[in-house]
């Protein structure tokens, strides 16, 4: 695993890592490629977010159900209103429905946000539930494309 050089466990900034595979993988019906962004998504762009949800009857077991939800990119202002105690920076992106009061649920973070076939975000934090379209803070992949491409090229 290759962490972003400025990643810190105490921050939601630069929350990105790459996984180095031992060998090349074959693209097939179960393994697909996703494009990196050439530009950031616009507000209201619809994205599909996939995450593993836990069985609510037994959360001690590993998540057992991959689920998808279509939610849209929201403005930095609406994101800040949802998370007043967080500094929403240019390297972050928010998706979801402008919130009321959120109820937590049990799902896996690091969910990808794919917008029109392009990986635009990776879920960093939510105090709600992405599968209910609560607002989540995502790492804005566009800002990290040079680092991603350079890291792949040199590893």
Short mmCIF file of C-alpha atoms in Angstrom, two decimals, residues 2-153:
data_model
loop_
_atom_site.label_atom_id
_atom_site.label_comp_id
_atom_site.label_asym_id
_atom_site.label_seq_id
_atom_site.Cartn_x
_atom_site.Cartn_y
_atom_site.Cartn_z
CA UNK A 2 1.22 3.47 -0.84
CA UNK A 3 -0.21 6.29 1.28
CA UNK A 4 -0.35 9.83 0.00
CA UNK A 5 2.82 11.52 1.41
CA UNK A 6 0.77 14.05 3.41
CA UNK A 7 -1.75 11.56 4.76
CA UNK A 8 -2.31 11.77 8.51
CA UNK A 9 -4.50 9.54 10.65
CA UNK A 10 -5.64 12.64 12.55
CA UNK A 11 -7.02 14.45 9.49
CA UNK A 12 -9.49 13.88 6.66
CA UNK A 13 -7.17 15.79 4.30
CA UNK A 14 -5.09 13.77 1.76
CA UNK A 15 -7.01 10.62 2.67
CA UNK A 16 -5.84 8.48 -0.21
CA UNK A 17 -3.72 5.41 -0.79
CA UNK A 18 -2.92 3.19 -3.72
CA UNK A 19 -2.68 -0.57 -3.54
CA UNK A 20 0.21 -2.13 -5.43
CA UNK A 21 -0.79 -5.46 -6.94
CA UNK A 22 1.64 -8.37 -7.16
CA UNK A 23 0.70 -9.01 -10.78
CA UNK A 24 -1.34 -7.57 -13.60
CA UNK A 25 -5.03 -8.31 -13.45
CA UNK A 26 -7.27 -9.37 -16.28
CA UNK A 27 -10.27 -7.17 -17.00
CA UNK A 28 -13.44 -9.28 -17.20
CA UNK A 29 -17.12 -9.23 -16.22
CA UNK A 30 -16.17 -8.88 -12.55
CA UNK A 31 -13.09 -6.65 -12.81
CA UNK A 32 -13.48 -3.31 -14.59
CA UNK A 33 -11.35 -0.22 -15.08
CA UNK A 34 -12.46 3.26 -14.10
CA UNK A 35 -11.20 6.50 -15.62
CA UNK A 36 -9.46 9.23 -13.67
CA UNK A 37 -10.93 12.72 -13.99
CA UNK A 38 -9.62 15.36 -16.38
CA UNK A 39 -11.75 17.96 -14.58
CA UNK A 40 -13.67 18.09 -11.30
CA UNK A 41 -17.40 17.36 -11.31
CA UNK A 42 -19.89 20.20 -11.37
CA UNK A 43 -22.41 20.78 -8.62
CA UNK A 44 -25.52 18.59 -9.14
CA UNK A 45 -23.56 15.97 -11.12
CA UNK A 46 -25.15 12.59 -10.40
CA UNK A 47 -22.76 9.90 -9.14
CA UNK A 48 -23.08 6.26 -8.16
CA UNK A 49 -21.61 5.39 -4.77
CA UNK A 50 -21.04 1.72 -3.92
CA UNK A 51 -20.46 0.53 -0.37
CA UNK A 52 -20.64 -2.62 1.68
CA UNK A 53 -23.44 -2.57 4.22
CA UNK A 54 -23.45 -4.58 7.40
CA UNK A 55 -26.25 -6.95 8.30
CA UNK A 56 -28.11 -4.85 10.85
CA UNK A 57 -29.08 -7.98 12.78
CA UNK A 58 -25.44 -8.92 13.42
CA UNK A 59 -22.92 -6.10 12.99
CA UNK A 60 -20.13 -8.27 14.43
CA UNK A 61 -19.89 -10.06 11.06
CA UNK A 62 -18.11 -8.66 8.03
CA UNK A 63 -20.27 -6.58 5.70
CA UNK A 64 -22.27 -8.88 3.49
CA UNK A 65 -24.05 -6.78 0.91
CA UNK A 66 -22.62 -4.50 -1.78
CA UNK A 67 -25.14 -1.75 -2.47
CA UNK A 68 -25.26 1.28 -4.73
CA UNK A 69 -26.94 4.65 -4.41
CA UNK A 70 -27.18 7.50 -6.91
CA UNK A 71 -26.51 10.86 -5.26
CA UNK A 72 -25.33 14.22 -6.51
CA UNK A 73 -22.43 16.56 -5.87
CA UNK A 74 -23.41 19.44 -3.57
CA UNK A 75 -21.89 22.88 -3.11
CA UNK A 76 -19.08 23.60 -0.68
CA UNK A 77 -21.51 25.89 1.19
CA UNK A 78 -24.08 23.12 1.67
CA UNK A 79 -21.32 20.73 2.69
CA UNK A 80 -20.00 23.21 5.24
CA UNK A 81 -23.55 23.61 6.60
CA UNK A 82 -23.67 19.84 7.08
CA UNK A 83 -20.25 19.70 8.76
CA UNK A 84 -19.65 23.03 10.48
CA UNK A 85 -16.76 21.71 12.57
CA UNK A 86 -14.78 20.56 9.50
CA UNK A 87 -12.71 22.69 7.16
CA UNK A 88 -13.99 21.64 3.74
CA UNK A 89 -10.96 22.26 1.51
CA UNK A 90 -10.40 22.30 -2.25
CA UNK A 91 -9.17 18.71 -2.04
CA UNK A 92 -12.58 17.57 -0.78
CA UNK A 93 -15.88 16.96 -2.49
CA UNK A 94 -19.31 16.45 -0.93
CA UNK A 95 -22.19 14.34 -2.18
CA UNK A 96 -25.62 13.77 -0.73
CA UNK A 97 -28.91 15.40 0.00
CA UNK A 98 -28.66 18.64 1.95
CA UNK A 99 -29.15 17.24 5.45
CA UNK A 100 -31.64 17.31 8.18
CA UNK A 101 -30.60 15.32 11.26
CA UNK A 102 -28.64 12.21 10.36
CA UNK A 103 -28.82 8.84 12.05
CA UNK A 104 -25.64 6.76 11.87
CA UNK A 105 -25.60 3.37 10.26
CA UNK A 106 -22.97 0.69 9.79
CA UNK A 107 -21.28 0.71 6.39
CA UNK A 108 -17.75 0.67 5.05
CA UNK A 109 -15.95 3.95 4.29
CA UNK A 110 -13.68 4.35 1.24
CA UNK A 111 -16.73 4.03 -1.02
CA UNK A 112 -16.01 5.20 -4.57
CA UNK A 113 -18.09 7.96 -6.18
CA UNK A 114 -18.23 7.30 -9.92
CA UNK A 115 -19.79 10.07 -12.01
CA UNK A 116 -20.43 9.34 -15.70
CA UNK A 117 -17.89 6.49 -15.59
CA UNK A 118 -15.19 8.62 -13.95
CA UNK A 119 -13.86 8.14 -10.42
CA UNK A 120 -14.43 11.56 -8.82
CA UNK A 121 -14.29 10.76 -5.11
CA UNK A 122 -13.51 8.30 -2.34
CA UNK A 123 -15.61 8.52 0.82
CA UNK A 124 -13.56 9.90 3.70
CA UNK A 125 -16.19 10.68 6.32
CA UNK A 126 -19.90 10.69 7.01
CA UNK A 127 -21.71 10.81 10.31
CA UNK A 128 -24.84 9.59 8.59
CA UNK A 129 -25.43 6.85 6.07
CA UNK A 130 -24.35 7.11 2.44
CA UNK A 131 -26.94 4.54 1.41
CA UNK A 132 -29.64 6.93 2.68
CA UNK A 133 -27.94 9.71 0.67
CA UNK A 134 -26.78 11.57 3.79
CA UNK A 135 -24.00 14.06 3.03
CA UNK A 136 -20.53 12.56 2.92
CA UNK A 137 -17.10 14.15 2.58
CA UNK A 138 -15.03 12.60 -0.21
CA UNK A 139 -11.43 12.93 -1.31
CA UNK A 140 -11.61 14.90 -4.60
CA UNK A 141 -9.68 12.61 -6.95
CA UNK A 142 -9.11 15.36 -9.55
CA UNK A 143 -6.69 17.10 -7.18
CA UNK A 144 -4.61 13.93 -6.83
CA UNK A 145 -4.36 12.75 -10.46
CA UNK A 146 -0.73 13.94 -10.87
CA UNK A 147 0.29 12.09 -7.69
CA UNK A 148 -1.66 8.96 -8.74
CA UNK A 149 -0.13 8.89 -12.22
CA UNK A 150 3.39 9.60 -10.94
CA UNK A 151 3.09 6.93 -8.23
CA UNK A 152 1.87 4.32 -10.72
CA UNK A 153 4.63 5.22 -13.18
#
